[in-house]
């Protein structure tokens, strides 16, 4: 299975459903509505300062750089402010709704920003850029994951008949909920290897006439019970 296992992170936002838990029997490919296993089938400039000193006979004064202002002398108070540098302690950085910053990462970034003598405003700009960059990367990963899942679904539909997909869903639903959620989240609920496995389980359940998932005495019959009957 190493040839199809991918980084689970690529499928973190998946889980819209797949072949195994769908209810249409696998007779129709509905495209991007989720995986085959778990889907329920039935993503300005200021003054140039040149006028200051106009009218004087002192040409030397006229040739001096203008300090700005109509009177030729704006004074010290009109000079650009000197960068204030890093604050003693950065305020909490602002992030979009739904986004959280890891406390450890925020502390490390704050130390780096202070070392670089970044103002609160400039440090916030870096935070904004990083979030925007990460969101763009996540969108690309989501697109890759969806395409992979769709390709698996198309391949599985060619590999198995509708009745086999129905058996696969039956077997899939007999598995623990945690297993179902994990496979759906990873997009593996569309992969033919998992569909083949659960189809075998589901067929056994059907032949034993335990389609409701219950064994003798009303006891729930799990996937493990089917594969290893000695556990019954």
Tab-separated table of N, CA and C in Angstrom, residues 8 11 33 68 84 109-110 116 127 130-131 135 153 155 158 164 185 192 194 196 199 231:
chain	number	residue	atom	x	y	z
A	8	UNK	N	-1.073	12.394	5.464
A	8	UNK	CA	-2.446	12.587	5.916
A	8	UNK	C	-2.855	14.051	5.939
A	11	UNK	N	-5.101	15.502	3.312
A	11	UNK	CA	-6.522	15.210	3.284
A	11	UNK	C	-7.229	15.694	4.549
A	33	UNK	N	-18.763	15.323	-4.915
A	33	UNK	CA	-19.616	15.416	-3.750
A	33	UNK	C	-19.045	14.639	-2.578
A	68	UNK	N	11.331	73.235	3.994
A	68	UNK	CA	9.894	73.014	3.876
A	68	UNK	C	9.136	74.150	4.520
A	84	UNK	N	10.645	54.280	15.728
A	84	UNK	CA	10.614	54.075	17.167
A	84	UNK	C	11.267	52.772	17.593
A	109	UNK	N	8.613	34.185	17.633
A	109	UNK	CA	8.557	35.256	16.645
A	109	UNK	C	8.760	36.618	17.307
A	110	UNK	N	8.178	36.801	18.490
A	110	UNK	CA	8.338	38.056	19.204
A	110	UNK	C	9.803	38.328	19.533
A	116	UNK	N	15.348	42.099	15.602
A	116	UNK	CA	15.419	42.873	14.363
A	116	UNK	C	14.954	44.307	14.552
A	127	UNK	N	3.283	39.110	10.338
A	127	UNK	CA	2.290	38.124	10.753
A	127	UNK	C	1.194	38.009	9.687
A	130	UNK	N	2.502	36.093	6.664
A	130	UNK	CA	2.657	34.664	6.914
A	130	UNK	C	1.313	33.954	6.866
A	131	UNK	N	0.282	34.566	7.454
A	131	UNK	CA	-1.044	33.954	7.445
A	131	UNK	C	-1.578	33.862	6.019
A	135	UNK	N	-2.399	30.326	4.083
A	135	UNK	CA	-3.726	30.048	3.565
A	135	UNK	C	-3.671	29.679	2.083
A	153	UNK	N	-11.700	7.638	-6.809
A	153	UNK	CA	-13.119	7.283	-6.950
A	153	UNK	C	-13.419	6.777	-8.359
A	155	UNK	N	-11.345	5.443	-10.469
A	155	UNK	CA	-10.688	4.149	-10.656
A	155	UNK	C	-11.468	3.042	-9.959
A	158	UNK	N	-14.615	1.901	-11.795
A	158	UNK	CA	-14.314	1.032	-12.932
A	158	UNK	C	-13.960	-0.378	-12.454
A	164	UNK	N	-21.026	-4.640	-5.587
A	164	UNK	CA	-19.809	-4.785	-4.785
A	164	UNK	C	-19.564	-3.530	-3.955
A	185	UNK	N	-11.483	11.183	6.204
A	185	UNK	CA	-10.715	12.424	6.287
A	185	UNK	C	-9.482	12.371	5.394
A	192	UNK	N	-9.406	1.939	-4.065
A	192	UNK	CA	-9.887	0.599	-4.398
A	192	UNK	C	-9.389	-0.465	-3.425
A	194	UNK	N	-9.052	-0.231	-0.127
A	194	UNK	CA	-9.941	-0.238	1.036
A	194	UNK	C	-11.337	-0.709	0.644
A	196	UNK	N	-12.040	-2.827	-1.716
A	196	UNK	CA	-11.975	-4.274	-1.870
A	196	UNK	C	-12.018	-5.000	-0.535
A	199	UNK	N	-15.493	-4.630	0.926
A	199	UNK	CA	-16.459	-5.382	0.132
A	199	UNK	C	-16.491	-6.836	0.591
A	231	UNK	N	-13.585	-15.194	17.436
A	231	UNK	CA	-13.786	-14.200	18.496
A	231	UNK	C	-15.254	-14.114	18.921
